Amino acid sequence: VEVSGDYNIWFGRYSGERGYARSAPAATRCHLDTDAGLTIADHTESNAPLCLHFAHGACGYGKNCNFRHRAPLEADESSGETRVDIFGRERHATFRDDMGGVGSWQRDQRTLYIGRVCVTGAEAEVHATVWNHFSEWGEIEYCRVLMTKGCAFVSYRLRCAAEFAKEAMADQALEKDEQLNLRWASEDPNPRAKTERLRLSAKLLLDAMRGGATLGEDGSVVALPAKPRTRAEAEAEAAELAAAAAEEVEAEAALA
């Protein structure tokens, strides 16, 4: 098929194309029990990213791969560079319009949208199926299936686990003959969800201050001066932030 215009690597299509054609079903799949193992990277480069082809179940290099073949760990979350993902790809300042791609470094996104889920059967059965398939890639904090829309939302404890799962389950099938459509989930407008996110942010800030650090204007952790604030001062400031955040959410809910 001939197309005109430049190829846009951000959206993965030519400027003359309209819409997004469905990709082909995945021909391979990663199985950690049989596919994971040591590679050259484990002996030569301790900070090497995970292998993207391994996540797809299609790495042909095996133990000779220069990237690591394993599931993401909590150490990857704490030691990783915020501007690159678990596979070493550069994140962007904003999300794509279709919420696909690598994602944004400005938001700690850990929730995936899973479309085209086959919802035949009981809701509990579909929920268990989604949970079983996605829990292989990391600890899940939240899983919800929308039976009327044929989709699900899965939230991981670690962002690196969400990044790995997004690639590992793209265009895969669950128990039926579906072809999953994975995207980053948009922000939940539910006031309760907003309050919970703000509460977690306040807790992270309090933990940072207890450890002799605070948050900078860009959201990064910045070391405090040689004379840090007392624990009582840090807890009082965190409580004020949490209270102000809760009031703001209540005001937004009242206006909605």
mmCIF file of C-alpha atoms in Angstrom:
data_model
loop_
_atom_site.group_PDB
_atom_site.id
_atom_site.type_symbol
_atom_site.label_atom_id
_atom_site.label_comp_id
_atom_site.label_asym_id
_atom_site.label_seq_id
_atom_site.Cartn_x
_atom_site.Cartn_y
_atom_site.Cartn_z
ATOM 1 C CA VAL A 1 0.000 0.000 0.000
ATOM 2 C CA GLU A 2 1.462 3.359 -1.026
ATOM 3 C CA VAL A 3 1.234 6.240 1.406
ATOM 4 C CA SER A 4 2.347 9.859 1.286
ATOM 5 C CA GLY A 5 4.038 11.972 3.899
ATOM 6 C CA ASP A 6 6.684 11.378 6.528
ATOM 7 C CA TYR A 7 6.692 8.415 8.896
ATOM 8 C CA ASN A 8 5.880 9.490 12.459
ATOM 9 C CA ILE A 9 7.852 7.340 14.903
ATOM 10 C CA TRP A 10 5.835 8.810 17.790
ATOM 11 C CA PHE A 11 2.514 7.383 16.525
ATOM 12 C CA GLY A 12 3.943 4.571 14.400
ATOM 13 C CA ARG A 13 2.245 5.587 11.138
ATOM 14 C CA TYR A 14 2.640 7.877 8.150
ATOM 15 C CA SER A 15 1.290 11.411 8.217
ATOM 16 C CA GLY A 16 -1.062 10.573 5.350
ATOM 17 C CA GLU A 17 -2.684 7.661 7.186
ATOM 18 C CA ARG A 18 -5.899 8.014 9.175
ATOM 19 C CA GLY A 19 -6.798 5.951 12.188
ATOM 20 C CA TYR A 20 -4.933 3.031 13.661
ATOM 21 C CA ALA A 21 -5.109 -0.363 11.971
ATOM 22 C CA ARG A 22 -5.248 -3.374 14.242
ATOM 23 C CA SER A 23 -1.917 -5.154 14.483
ATOM 24 C CA ALA A 24 -1.540 -8.870 13.884
ATOM 25 C CA PRO A 25 -2.038 -11.275 16.808
ATOM 26 C CA ALA A 26 1.125 -12.033 18.732
ATOM 27 C CA ALA A 27 2.923 -15.080 17.347
ATOM 28 C CA THR A 28 4.991 -15.700 20.491
ATOM 29 C CA ARG A 29 4.591 -15.204 24.219
ATOM 30 C CA CYS A 30 6.997 -14.941 27.148
ATOM 31 C CA HIS A 31 6.797 -17.636 29.836
ATOM 32 C CA LEU A 32 8.983 -16.740 32.794
ATOM 33 C CA ASP A 33 9.157 -20.287 34.148
ATOM 34 C CA THR A 34 10.868 -21.576 31.016
ATOM 35 C CA ASP A 35 12.284 -18.479 29.267
ATOM 36 C CA ALA A 36 13.968 -16.526 32.086
ATOM 37 C CA GLY A 37 17.656 -17.087 32.761
ATOM 38 C CA LEU A 38 21.116 -15.546 32.979
ATOM 39 C CA THR A 39 22.583 -13.744 29.975
ATOM 40 C CA ILE A 40 25.850 -12.006 29.146
ATOM 41 C CA ALA A 41 24.412 -8.812 30.618
ATOM 42 C CA ASP A 42 24.194 -10.390 34.093
ATOM 43 C CA HIS A 43 27.973 -10.912 34.050
ATOM 44 C CA THR A 44 29.141 -7.774 32.240
ATOM 45 C CA GLU A 45 26.604 -4.978 32.819
ATOM 46 C CA SER A 46 24.711 -4.899 36.110
ATOM 47 C CA ASN A 47 22.528 -1.994 35.002
ATOM 48 C CA ALA A 48 21.602 -3.400 31.602
ATOM 49 C CA PRO A 49 17.911 -2.984 30.709
ATOM 50 C CA LEU A 50 15.545 -5.896 30.290
ATOM 51 C CA CYS A 51 15.227 -7.389 26.825
ATOM 52 C CA LEU A 52 12.196 -6.170 24.891
ATOM 53 C CA HIS A 53 12.269 -9.214 22.609
ATOM 54 C CA PHE A 54 12.368 -11.470 25.669
ATOM 55 C CA ALA A 55 9.189 -9.782 26.917
ATOM 56 C CA HIS A 56 7.627 -10.637 23.563
ATOM 57 C CA GLY A 57 8.865 -14.217 23.874
ATOM 58 C CA ALA A 58 10.930 -13.837 20.718
ATOM 59 C CA CYS A 59 14.577 -13.221 21.655
ATOM 60 C CA GLY A 60 16.806 -15.344 19.458
ATOM 61 C CA TYR A 61 20.050 -14.640 21.327
ATOM 62 C CA GLY A 62 19.226 -16.571 24.485
ATOM 63 C CA LYS A 63 22.060 -16.543 27.020
ATOM 64 C CA ASN A 64 24.186 -14.495 24.584
ATOM 65 C CA CYS A 65 21.801 -11.528 24.742
ATOM 66 C CA ASN A 66 23.245 -8.201 25.883
ATOM 67 C CA PHE A 67 20.055 -7.483 27.826
ATOM 68 C CA ARG A 68 18.614 -9.270 30.844
ATOM 69 C CA HIS A 69 16.046 -12.054 30.610
ATOM 70 C CA ARG A 70 13.936 -11.930 33.771
ATOM 71 C CA ALA A 71 10.912 -10.270 35.335
ATOM 72 C CA PRO A 72 11.280 -6.720 36.709
ATOM 73 C CA LEU A 73 12.296 -6.405 40.363
ATOM 74 C CA GLU A 74 11.865 -3.719 42.981
ATOM 75 C CA ALA A 75 15.570 -2.926 42.608
ATOM 76 C CA ASP A 76 14.870 -1.912 38.993
ATOM 77 C CA GLU A 77 12.277 0.579 40.230
ATOM 78 C CA SER A 78 14.587 2.284 42.728
ATOM 79 C CA SER A 79 17.781 2.296 40.660
ATOM 80 C CA GLY A 80 16.297 3.041 37.237
ATOM 81 C CA GLU A 81 16.550 6.367 35.414
ATOM 82 C CA THR A 82 13.201 8.167 35.415
ATOM 83 C CA ARG A 83 13.533 9.258 31.779
ATOM 84 C CA VAL A 84 13.892 5.734 30.383
ATOM 85 C CA ASP A 85 11.676 2.697 30.830
ATOM 86 C CA ILE A 86 12.592 -0.809 31.988
ATOM 87 C CA PHE A 87 13.745 -1.644 28.444
ATOM 88 C CA GLY A 88 16.011 1.404 28.164
ATOM 89 C CA ARG A 89 13.670 3.320 25.837
ATOM 90 C CA GLU A 90 13.363 7.046 26.355
ATOM 91 C CA ARG A 91 10.118 8.203 27.913
ATOM 92 C CA HIS A 92 8.406 11.381 26.765
ATOM 93 C CA ALA A 93 7.098 14.488 28.497
ATOM 94 C CA THR A 94 3.482 13.660 27.647
ATOM 95 C CA PHE A 95 1.453 10.602 26.759
ATOM 96 C CA ARG A 96 0.456 9.873 23.188
ATOM 97 C CA ASP A 97 -3.086 10.768 22.185
ATOM 98 C CA ASP A 98 -4.022 7.079 22.067
ATOM 99 C CA MET A 99 -2.205 6.387 25.399
ATOM 100 C CA GLY A 100 0.073 3.883 23.666
ATOM 101 C CA GLY A 101 3.843 3.890 23.384
ATOM 102 C CA VAL A 102 6.464 4.180 26.113
ATOM 103 C CA GLY A 103 4.586 6.680 28.277
ATOM 104 C CA SER A 104 5.529 9.832 30.159
ATOM 105 C CA TRP A 105 8.259 10.431 32.704
ATOM 106 C CA GLN A 106 6.171 13.143 34.389
ATOM 107 C CA ARG A 107 3.613 10.734 35.866
ATOM 108 C CA ASP A 108 4.159 7.535 37.823
ATOM 109 C CA GLN A 109 1.751 5.502 35.719
ATOM 110 C CA ARG A 110 1.229 1.955 36.973
ATOM 111 C CA THR A 111 -2.238 1.185 35.585
ATOM 112 C CA LEU A 112 -2.963 -0.513 32.269
ATOM 113 C CA TYR A 113 -6.107 -0.384 30.175
ATOM 114 C CA ILE A 114 -6.860 -3.797 28.644
ATOM 115 C CA GLY A 115 -9.303 -3.728 25.755
ATOM 116 C CA ARG A 116 -10.981 -6.476 23.711
ATOM 117 C CA VAL A 117 -11.386 -8.802 26.689
ATOM 118 C CA CYS A 118 -13.765 -11.679 26.015
ATOM 119 C CA VAL A 119 -16.381 -11.404 28.770
ATOM 120 C CA THR A 120 -18.405 -14.544 28.122
ATOM 121 C CA GLY A 121 -19.075 -16.246 31.422
ATOM 122 C CA ALA A 122 -19.423 -15.028 34.997
ATOM 123 C CA GLU A 123 -17.726 -11.812 36.075
ATOM 124 C CA ALA A 124 -15.780 -13.604 38.808
ATOM 125 C CA GLU A 125 -14.425 -16.038 36.236
ATOM 126 C CA VAL A 126 -13.327 -13.266 33.861
ATOM 127 C CA HIS A 127 -11.744 -11.356 36.763
ATOM 128 C CA ALA A 128 -9.790 -14.444 37.848
ATOM 129 C CA THR A 129 -8.607 -15.021 34.274
ATOM 130 C CA VAL A 130 -7.315 -11.464 33.909
ATOM 131 C CA TRP A 131 -5.653 -11.624 37.326
ATOM 132 C CA ASN A 132 -3.942 -14.948 36.643
ATOM 133 C CA HIS A 133 -2.486 -13.846 33.318
ATOM 134 C CA PHE A 134 -1.260 -10.417 34.446
ATOM 135 C CA SER A 135 0.017 -11.358 37.909
ATOM 136 C CA GLU A 136 2.863 -13.261 36.225
ATOM 137 C CA TRP A 137 4.649 -9.971 35.557
ATOM 138 C CA GLY A 138 4.444 -8.421 39.019
ATOM 139 C CA GLU A 139 2.412 -7.749 42.147
ATOM 140 C CA ILE A 140 -1.063 -6.416 41.349
ATOM 141 C CA GLU A 141 -2.683 -3.841 43.614
ATOM 142 C CA TYR A 142 -5.969 -3.423 41.782
ATOM 143 C CA CYS A 143 -7.873 -5.281 39.091
ATOM 144 C CA ARG A 144 -11.291 -4.391 37.711
ATOM 145 C CA VAL A 145 -13.272 -5.866 34.828
ATOM 146 C CA LEU A 146 -16.016 -3.889 33.057
ATOM 147 C CA MET A 147 -18.261 -6.574 31.653
ATOM 148 C CA THR A 148 -20.484 -4.176 29.691
ATOM 149 C CA LYS A 149 -17.498 -2.636 27.881
ATOM 150 C CA GLY A 150 -15.341 -5.728 27.413
ATOM 151 C CA CYS A 151 -12.282 -4.199 29.071
ATOM 152 C CA ALA A 152 -10.299 -4.338 32.287
ATOM 153 C CA PHE A 153 -7.927 -2.208 34.345
ATOM 154 C CA VAL A 154 -4.894 -3.625 36.141
ATOM 155 C CA SER A 155 -2.736 -1.566 38.494
ATOM 156 C CA TYR A 156 0.697 -2.828 39.563
ATOM 157 C CA ARG A 157 2.668 -1.933 42.669
ATOM 158 C CA LEU A 158 5.731 -1.179 40.531
ATOM 159 C CA ARG A 159 5.773 0.901 37.380
ATOM 160 C CA CYS A 160 8.461 -1.311 35.830
ATOM 161 C CA ALA A 161 6.108 -4.290 36.194
ATOM 162 C CA ALA A 162 3.380 -2.361 34.352
ATOM 163 C CA GLU A 163 5.843 -1.507 31.573
ATOM 164 C CA PHE A 164 6.869 -5.144 31.213
ATOM 165 C CA ALA A 165 3.274 -6.398 31.267
ATOM 166 C CA LYS A 166 2.228 -3.867 28.633
ATOM 167 C CA GLU A 167 4.734 -5.344 26.185
ATOM 168 C CA ALA A 168 4.389 -8.974 27.249
ATOM 169 C CA MET A 169 0.584 -9.041 26.883
ATOM 170 C CA ALA A 170 0.186 -6.812 23.816
ATOM 171 C CA ASP A 171 -1.915 -8.558 21.147
ATOM 172 C CA GLN A 172 -2.010 -11.724 23.256
ATOM 173 C CA ALA A 173 -5.054 -13.849 24.094
ATOM 174 C CA LEU A 174 -6.340 -14.958 27.483
ATOM 175 C CA GLU A 175 -8.468 -18.096 27.625
ATOM 176 C CA LYS A 176 -10.529 -17.240 24.534
ATOM 177 C CA ASP A 177 -9.639 -16.245 20.984
ATOM 178 C CA GLU A 178 -9.385 -12.527 21.745
ATOM 179 C CA GLN A 179 -6.587 -10.115 20.813
ATOM 180 C CA LEU A 180 -5.847 -7.795 23.718
ATOM 181 C CA ASN A 181 -5.399 -4.069 23.180
ATOM 182 C CA LEU A 182 -3.140 -2.618 25.877
ATOM 183 C CA ARG A 183 -2.791 1.075 26.619
ATOM 184 C CA TRP A 184 -1.823 3.239 29.537
ATOM 185 C CA ALA A 185 -4.935 4.025 31.538
ATOM 186 C CA SER A 186 -6.152 7.612 31.625
ATOM 187 C CA GLU A 187 -6.377 9.305 34.999
ATOM 188 C CA ASP A 188 -9.368 8.095 37.005
ATOM 189 C CA PRO A 189 -11.760 11.058 37.525
ATOM 190 C CA ASN A 190 -13.399 9.362 40.506
ATOM 191 C CA PRO A 191 -13.067 11.683 43.575
ATOM 192 C CA ARG A 192 -12.255 8.721 45.808
ATOM 193 C CA ALA A 193 -9.445 7.657 43.473
ATOM 194 C CA LYS A 194 -8.071 11.218 43.480
ATOM 195 C CA THR A 195 -8.146 11.320 47.270
ATOM 196 C CA GLU A 196 -6.292 8.007 47.449
ATOM 197 C CA ARG A 197 -3.590 9.228 45.038
ATOM 198 C CA LEU A 198 -3.136 12.419 47.027
ATOM 199 C CA ARG A 199 -2.926 10.423 50.251
ATOM 200 C CA LEU A 200 -0.214 8.226 48.775
ATOM 201 C CA SER A 201 1.673 11.290 47.504
ATOM 202 C CA ALA A 202 1.573 12.807 51.000
ATOM 203 C CA LYS A 203 2.878 9.536 52.447
ATOM 204 C CA LEU A 204 5.739 9.470 49.929
ATOM 205 C CA LEU A 205 6.599 13.052 50.825
ATOM 206 C CA LEU A 206 6.592 12.204 54.525
ATOM 207 C CA ASP A 207 8.828 9.180 53.946
ATOM 208 C CA ALA A 208 11.214 11.336 51.903
ATOM 209 C CA MET A 209 11.437 13.939 54.649
ATOM 210 C CA ARG A 210 12.022 11.265 57.290
ATOM 211 C CA GLY A 211 14.913 10.021 55.193
ATOM 212 C CA GLY A 212 16.514 13.467 55.011
ATOM 213 C CA ALA A 213 15.067 14.522 51.665
ATOM 214 C CA THR A 214 12.209 16.515 50.198
ATOM 215 C CA LEU A 215 10.485 16.885 46.828
ATOM 216 C CA GLY A 216 11.664 19.449 44.279
ATOM 217 C CA GLU A 217 9.503 21.567 41.985
ATOM 218 C CA ASP A 218 9.672 18.886 39.267
ATOM 219 C CA GLY A 219 8.618 16.121 41.671
ATOM 220 C CA SER A 220 12.112 14.676 42.083
ATOM 221 C CA VAL A 221 13.631 13.806 45.462
ATOM 222 C CA VAL A 222 16.114 16.455 46.621
ATOM 223 C CA ALA A 223 18.473 16.105 49.574
ATOM 224 C CA LEU A 224 17.825 18.512 52.453
ATOM 225 C CA PRO A 225 20.518 20.841 53.881
ATOM 226 C CA ALA A 226 22.850 19.595 56.572
ATOM 227 C CA LYS A 227 20.330 20.560 59.285
ATOM 228 C CA PRO A 228 17.061 18.782 58.369
ATOM 229 C CA ARG A 229 13.718 19.492 59.913
ATOM 230 C CA THR A 230 12.579 17.544 62.934
ATOM 231 C CA ARG A 231 10.269 14.593 62.575
ATOM 232 C CA ALA A 232 7.431 16.527 64.220
ATOM 233 C CA GLU A 233 7.824 19.378 61.719
ATOM 234 C CA ALA A 234 7.876 16.963 58.794
ATOM 235 C CA GLU A 235 4.769 15.124 60.002
ATOM 236 C CA ALA A 236 2.924 18.401 60.573
ATOM 237 C CA GLU A 237 3.753 19.626 57.072
ATOM 238 C CA ALA A 238 2.692 16.329 55.509
ATOM 239 C CA ALA A 239 -0.593 16.413 57.437
ATOM 240 C CA GLU A 240 -1.269 19.942 56.173
ATOM 241 C CA LEU A 241 -0.591 18.865 52.591
ATOM 242 C CA ALA A 242 -2.904 15.866 52.911
ATOM 243 C CA ALA A 243 -5.683 17.988 54.438
ATOM 244 C CA ALA A 244 -5.378 20.640 51.725
ATOM 245 C CA ALA A 245 -5.427 17.990 49.016
ATOM 246 C CA ALA A 246 -8.540 16.358 50.489
ATOM 247 C CA GLU A 247 -10.331 19.725 50.640
ATOM 248 C CA GLU A 248 -9.491 20.378 46.989
ATOM 249 C CA VAL A 249 -10.915 17.018 45.936
ATOM 250 C CA GLU A 250 -14.106 17.633 47.925
ATOM 251 C CA ALA A 251 -14.500 21.014 46.250
ATOM 252 C CA GLU A 252 -14.088 19.461 42.796
ATOM 253 C CA ALA A 253 -16.643 16.776 43.648
ATOM 254 C CA ALA A 254 -19.134 19.384 44.809
ATOM 255 C CA LEU A 255 -18.779 21.289 41.532
ATOM 256 C CA ALA A 256 -19.132 18.131 39.402
#
